[in-house]
Amino acid sequence: MQGSYRHNKSYWEYYRQFCKPGFNKPWKSVAQVIRDEDCPSMIIPSRPFLKRCFPDFSTKNGILTVANQTTFKDGRGKTRNVTDLREAANGINNVLDARSVGMKIFEDYASSWHWILIGLFIAMVVSLLFLVLLRFTAGVLFWIFILGVIGIIGYGVWHCYWEYDHLQGTPGSDLTIYDIGFQTDFRVYLQLRQTWLAFMIILCIVEVFIILMLIFLRNRIRIAIALLQEGSRAIGYIMSTLFYPIITFVLIAICISYWAVTAVFLSTSGEPVYKVMANQTLCKYANLTCDPETFNTTNVTKLCVGAQCTFAFYGGEGFYHKYIFIFQLSNAFVFLWLVNFAIALGQCTLAGAFASYYWAFRKPADIPTCPLFSSFGRAIRYHTGSLAFGSLILAIVQLIRIMLEYLDHKLKGTQNSFTRFLLCCLKCCFWCLEKFIKFINRNAYIMIAIYGKNFCTSAKEAFFLLMRNVVRVAVLDKVTDFLLFLGKLLVAGGVGVLAFFFFTHRIPVFTQETPTLNYYWVPLLTVIIGSYLIAHGFFSVYAMCVDTLFLCFCEDLERNDGSTAKPYYMSASLHRILGKKELSPKKAMG
């Protein structure tokens, strides 16, 4: 441009649009222009993206081009290949490629969103059917699984014995593990009879242990299965509880939005701070604050060649800006508190609804009208303080865990092994403490919903009640976890397989063809993950129902004796399992 400017001044009028606003010194030396970044050293065809100019790369007949050209001239007039520019703009190309992939994914969603909704609706129906049918299939599913485990372990014992007997007489098979020592190739150990003998003994012990557990805990397992069936029956009577997680989701979404907006406002509060960017060893003004409007008129550009006044961050030097980290920490604490309160409100509301089912002597005639709405009103009106206190305790522990993670991140490069060990121990302890508090809070909210007492009293009564029935708690917990995990896998896997055949084989539904997609995994993963989340939402309600019924069942056993004055409120199946005499409603009320 400068070479052409000497003969024709109009060249500058075209070139100046690419320079900094206000720059009008075309005679300035090239070295100074490039150093001060007043103008680009060269101009190539480009396209806009995020208010930035990116090279206009395209592929023509398999050849990389820029504006249909395979070569270009650099700032010194030297002809270069487009591949050189591709290497220089590699990071930019990754952004553009990601943008291209993102656009294709968006197109896939736009083409298949109604099919995705159909898949999620099917997942919701399947989850609902699974919960309703658990009253008939809970015992069958559990015993099929247990017998399958016993059978697999039995086959393992037989296989170990076969390998042990097969290796008899093989050279080197009678050596011990101690003789050969530690080997990186573990197949060496499989050539020893002692290895298979050890495997056989371990599997035999496990097999005997499982069988003995089934024999001695058979009655408690039957109680657990009966409670699972009773939970399915309770949800069948109070179907509205399945949709309460939507309210919890909305409340948590509001909390997240509040936290995010507040965090952004805190981060961007104050005035923009600019600092001198230069070589710290050669420039004494490096990292000092500067004013971009007057920077070019100061001596800094002369004393520090190539120095620039660039934006560093938003902030200041006042009291408020010094403690901005404390404000962010407080915002995070409030966020944790609100989220835990929203979850606690949901647990207490569901517990109240399911407790009203259990303590109805004649089911379903004595179940109050709109039990979920009534329980929600009681929780808001009478138990807000207790829920807030329990959420506060949990939020404090979670905040401490976040601070420990922050310290661990900051001390990542330290060589002090004791500090790392101490942090690891603290993180482990507070993780266990958080799990314990969540367990206590969950059962405390159930007792609050039943009796309406304060948090501390309810937590104490719930804890000692569970300790008096600790074996039943363990059995019920494992049986419930197994069935719910199996249910989630069945829902997500079944709907996922259906969606896979639907999208890959382009099966028409409602006389409409399956859309052609760029990436078939986009709607497929969306359907699978969405189905799992829907199943998790439904099954979380079911888990809360089973926990509530279990505490009510334990309370029923301790408060009542089955007499006319104090009849049991448990179901007929639980009566039969415990061998209790069942009273008819008329006798009990008479």
Short mmCIF file of N, CA, C and O in Angstrom, two decimals, residues 494-550:
data_model
loop_
_atom_site.label_atom_id
_atom_site.label_comp_id
_atom_site.label_asym_id
_atom_site.label_seq_id
_atom_site.Cartn_x
_atom_site.Cartn_y
_atom_site.Cartn_z
N GLY A 494 -34.42 -49.41 27.07
CA GLY A 494 -35.50 -49.79 26.16
C GLY A 494 -35.88 -48.68 25.20
O GLY A 494 -35.99 -48.91 23.98
N VAL A 495 -36.05 -47.48 25.71
CA VAL A 495 -36.38 -46.35 24.84
C VAL A 495 -35.21 -46.03 23.91
O VAL A 495 -35.41 -45.67 22.75
N GLY A 496 -33.97 -46.19 24.40
CA GLY A 496 -32.80 -45.95 23.56
C GLY A 496 -32.72 -46.93 22.39
O GLY A 496 -32.43 -46.53 21.25
N VAL A 497 -32.96 -48.22 22.66
CA VAL A 497 -32.96 -49.22 21.58
C VAL A 497 -34.06 -48.92 20.57
O VAL A 497 -33.86 -49.00 19.35
N LEU A 498 -35.25 -48.56 21.07
CA LEU A 498 -36.36 -48.20 20.18
C LEU A 498 -35.99 -47.01 19.31
O LEU A 498 -36.25 -47.00 18.09
N ALA A 499 -35.38 -45.98 19.91
CA ALA A 499 -34.98 -44.79 19.15
C ALA A 499 -33.88 -45.14 18.15
O ALA A 499 -33.86 -44.59 17.04
N PHE A 500 -32.97 -46.04 18.52
CA PHE A 500 -31.88 -46.43 17.60
C PHE A 500 -32.45 -47.06 16.33
O PHE A 500 -32.07 -46.68 15.21
N PHE A 501 -33.34 -48.04 16.49
CA PHE A 501 -33.93 -48.66 15.31
C PHE A 501 -34.79 -47.68 14.53
O PHE A 501 -34.85 -47.72 13.30
N PHE A 502 -35.43 -46.78 15.24
CA PHE A 502 -36.30 -45.80 14.60
C PHE A 502 -35.50 -44.85 13.71
O PHE A 502 -35.85 -44.59 12.56
N PHE A 503 -34.39 -44.32 14.25
CA PHE A 503 -33.61 -43.33 13.50
C PHE A 503 -32.72 -43.98 12.44
O PHE A 503 -32.53 -43.41 11.36
N THR A 504 -32.13 -45.14 12.74
CA THR A 504 -31.20 -45.74 11.78
C THR A 504 -31.92 -46.46 10.64
O THR A 504 -31.42 -46.49 9.52
N HIS A 505 -33.11 -47.03 10.92
CA HIS A 505 -33.85 -47.73 9.87
C HIS A 505 -34.93 -46.85 9.24
O HIS A 505 -35.64 -47.30 8.34
N ARG A 506 -35.03 -45.60 9.75
CA ARG A 506 -35.98 -44.62 9.19
C ARG A 506 -37.39 -45.21 9.10
O ARG A 506 -38.03 -45.23 8.05
N ILE A 507 -37.86 -45.71 10.25
CA ILE A 507 -39.19 -46.30 10.32
C ILE A 507 -40.23 -45.19 10.34
O ILE A 507 -40.18 -44.29 11.18
N PRO A 508 -41.19 -45.18 9.42
CA PRO A 508 -42.21 -44.12 9.41
C PRO A 508 -43.18 -44.27 10.58
O PRO A 508 -43.56 -45.37 10.95
N VAL A 509 -43.54 -43.14 11.16
CA VAL A 509 -44.50 -43.10 12.25
C VAL A 509 -45.56 -42.07 11.90
O VAL A 509 -45.23 -40.95 11.48
N PHE A 510 -46.82 -42.47 12.07
CA PHE A 510 -47.94 -41.58 11.71
C PHE A 510 -47.83 -41.13 10.24
O PHE A 510 -48.04 -39.97 9.90
N THR A 511 -47.42 -42.08 9.38
CA THR A 511 -47.28 -41.86 7.93
C THR A 511 -46.23 -40.80 7.60
O THR A 511 -46.19 -40.30 6.48
N GLN A 512 -45.37 -40.42 8.55
CA GLN A 512 -44.31 -39.45 8.29
C GLN A 512 -42.95 -40.16 8.31
O GLN A 512 -42.69 -40.99 9.16
N GLU A 513 -42.12 -39.80 7.33
CA GLU A 513 -40.80 -40.40 7.25
C GLU A 513 -39.88 -39.81 8.32
O GLU A 513 -40.01 -38.65 8.70
N THR A 514 -38.94 -40.63 8.77
CA THR A 514 -37.94 -40.14 9.70
C THR A 514 -37.03 -39.14 8.99
O THR A 514 -36.60 -39.39 7.87
N PRO A 515 -36.75 -37.99 9.60
CA PRO A 515 -35.93 -36.99 8.93
C PRO A 515 -34.49 -37.45 8.71
O PRO A 515 -33.96 -38.26 9.46
N THR A 516 -33.88 -36.94 7.64
CA THR A 516 -32.46 -37.20 7.37
C THR A 516 -31.62 -36.28 8.25
O THR A 516 -31.82 -35.06 8.26
N LEU A 517 -30.68 -36.86 9.01
CA LEU A 517 -29.92 -36.10 9.99
C LEU A 517 -28.44 -36.10 9.65
O LEU A 517 -27.93 -36.99 8.96
N ASN A 518 -27.74 -35.09 10.15
CA ASN A 518 -26.28 -35.03 10.01
C ASN A 518 -25.60 -36.00 10.97
O ASN A 518 -24.66 -36.70 10.61
N TYR A 519 -26.08 -36.00 12.21
CA TYR A 519 -25.54 -36.88 13.24
C TYR A 519 -26.71 -37.60 13.91
O TYR A 519 -27.50 -36.97 14.63
N TYR A 520 -26.80 -38.91 13.71
CA TYR A 520 -27.90 -39.65 14.32
C TYR A 520 -27.73 -39.80 15.82
O TYR A 520 -28.69 -40.07 16.54
N TRP A 521 -26.49 -39.62 16.31
CA TRP A 521 -26.28 -39.77 17.75
C TRP A 521 -26.85 -38.59 18.53
O TRP A 521 -27.05 -38.71 19.75
N VAL A 522 -27.12 -37.45 17.88
CA VAL A 522 -27.64 -36.28 18.59
C VAL A 522 -29.03 -36.56 19.17
O VAL A 522 -29.23 -36.48 20.39
N PRO A 523 -30.04 -36.91 18.36
CA PRO A 523 -31.34 -37.22 18.97
C PRO A 523 -31.32 -38.49 19.79
O PRO A 523 -32.06 -38.61 20.78
N LEU A 524 -30.44 -39.45 19.40
CA LEU A 524 -30.38 -40.71 20.15
C LEU A 524 -29.90 -40.48 21.57
O LEU A 524 -30.53 -40.95 22.54
N LEU A 525 -28.79 -39.75 21.73
CA LEU A 525 -28.29 -39.45 23.07
C LEU A 525 -29.27 -38.59 23.85
O LEU A 525 -29.43 -38.76 25.07
N THR A 526 -29.92 -37.66 23.16
CA THR A 526 -30.90 -36.81 23.84
C THR A 526 -32.04 -37.64 24.40
O THR A 526 -32.49 -37.43 25.54
N VAL A 527 -32.52 -38.60 23.61
CA VAL A 527 -33.61 -39.46 24.07
C VAL A 527 -33.17 -40.34 25.23
O VAL A 527 -33.89 -40.49 26.23
N ILE A 528 -31.95 -40.92 25.13
CA ILE A 528 -31.47 -41.81 26.20
C ILE A 528 -31.26 -41.04 27.51
O ILE A 528 -31.75 -41.45 28.57
N ILE A 529 -30.56 -39.89 27.43
CA ILE A 529 -30.31 -39.11 28.65
C ILE A 529 -31.61 -38.55 29.20
O ILE A 529 -31.86 -38.57 30.42
N GLY A 530 -32.48 -38.04 28.30
CA GLY A 530 -33.77 -37.52 28.76
C GLY A 530 -34.61 -38.60 29.41
O GLY A 530 -35.28 -38.35 30.42
N SER A 531 -34.61 -39.82 28.84
CA SER A 531 -35.37 -40.92 29.42
C SER A 531 -34.85 -41.28 30.80
O SER A 531 -35.63 -41.55 31.73
N TYR A 532 -33.52 -41.28 30.94
CA TYR A 532 -32.94 -41.60 32.24
C TYR A 532 -33.33 -40.54 33.29
O TYR A 532 -33.66 -40.88 34.43
N LEU A 533 -33.30 -39.27 32.88
CA LEU A 533 -33.66 -38.20 33.82
C LEU A 533 -35.14 -38.26 34.20
O LEU A 533 -35.51 -38.02 35.35
N ILE A 534 -35.99 -38.57 33.22
CA ILE A 534 -37.42 -38.71 33.51
C ILE A 534 -37.65 -39.87 34.48
O ILE A 534 -38.40 -39.74 35.47
N ALA A 535 -37.00 -41.00 34.20
CA ALA A 535 -37.12 -42.14 35.10
C ALA A 535 -36.58 -41.80 36.49
O ALA A 535 -37.17 -42.19 37.51
N HIS A 536 -35.48 -41.06 36.54
CA HIS A 536 -34.91 -40.66 37.83
C HIS A 536 -35.88 -39.77 38.60
O HIS A 536 -36.02 -39.91 39.83
N GLY A 537 -36.56 -38.86 37.89
CA GLY A 537 -37.53 -37.99 38.56
C GLY A 537 -38.68 -38.78 39.14
O GLY A 537 -39.08 -38.57 40.30
N PHE A 538 -39.24 -39.72 38.37
CA PHE A 538 -40.34 -40.54 38.87
C PHE A 538 -39.88 -41.44 40.02
O PHE A 538 -40.56 -41.56 41.04
N PHE A 539 -38.72 -42.06 39.85
CA PHE A 539 -38.25 -43.01 40.86
C PHE A 539 -37.78 -42.32 42.14
O PHE A 539 -37.75 -42.94 43.20
N SER A 540 -37.37 -41.05 42.04
CA SER A 540 -37.03 -40.32 43.27
C SER A 540 -38.27 -40.11 44.13
O SER A 540 -38.20 -40.17 45.37
N VAL A 541 -39.41 -39.88 43.49
CA VAL A 541 -40.68 -39.79 44.23
C VAL A 541 -40.99 -41.13 44.87
O VAL A 541 -41.41 -41.20 46.04
N TYR A 542 -40.79 -42.20 44.12
CA TYR A 542 -41.05 -43.53 44.65
C TYR A 542 -40.14 -43.85 45.83
O TYR A 542 -40.58 -44.44 46.83
N ALA A 543 -38.85 -43.47 45.72
CA ALA A 543 -37.92 -43.72 46.83
C ALA A 543 -38.36 -42.96 48.07
O ALA A 543 -38.28 -43.48 49.20
N MET A 544 -38.82 -41.71 47.89
CA MET A 544 -39.32 -40.94 49.03
C MET A 544 -40.55 -41.59 49.63
O MET A 544 -40.73 -41.61 50.86
N CYS A 545 -41.39 -42.15 48.77
CA CYS A 545 -42.58 -42.84 49.25
C CYS A 545 -42.21 -44.06 50.10
O CYS A 545 -42.76 -44.25 51.19
N VAL A 546 -41.26 -44.86 49.64
CA VAL A 546 -40.85 -46.05 50.38
C VAL A 546 -40.21 -45.67 51.71
O VAL A 546 -40.50 -46.30 52.74
N ASP A 547 -39.36 -44.64 51.71
CA ASP A 547 -38.75 -44.20 52.97
C ASP A 547 -39.79 -43.72 53.96
O ASP A 547 -39.70 -44.01 55.17
N THR A 548 -40.78 -42.99 53.48
CA THR A 548 -41.84 -42.50 54.37
C THR A 548 -42.66 -43.65 54.94
O THR A 548 -42.93 -43.70 56.15
N LEU A 549 -43.04 -44.57 54.07
CA LEU A 549 -43.83 -45.72 54.54
C LEU A 549 -43.04 -46.57 55.53
O LEU A 549 -43.62 -47.13 56.47
N PHE A 550 -41.71 -46.66 55.33
CA PHE A 550 -40.91 -47.45 56.24
C PHE A 550 -40.88 -46.83 57.64
O PHE A 550 -41.04 -47.54 58.64
#
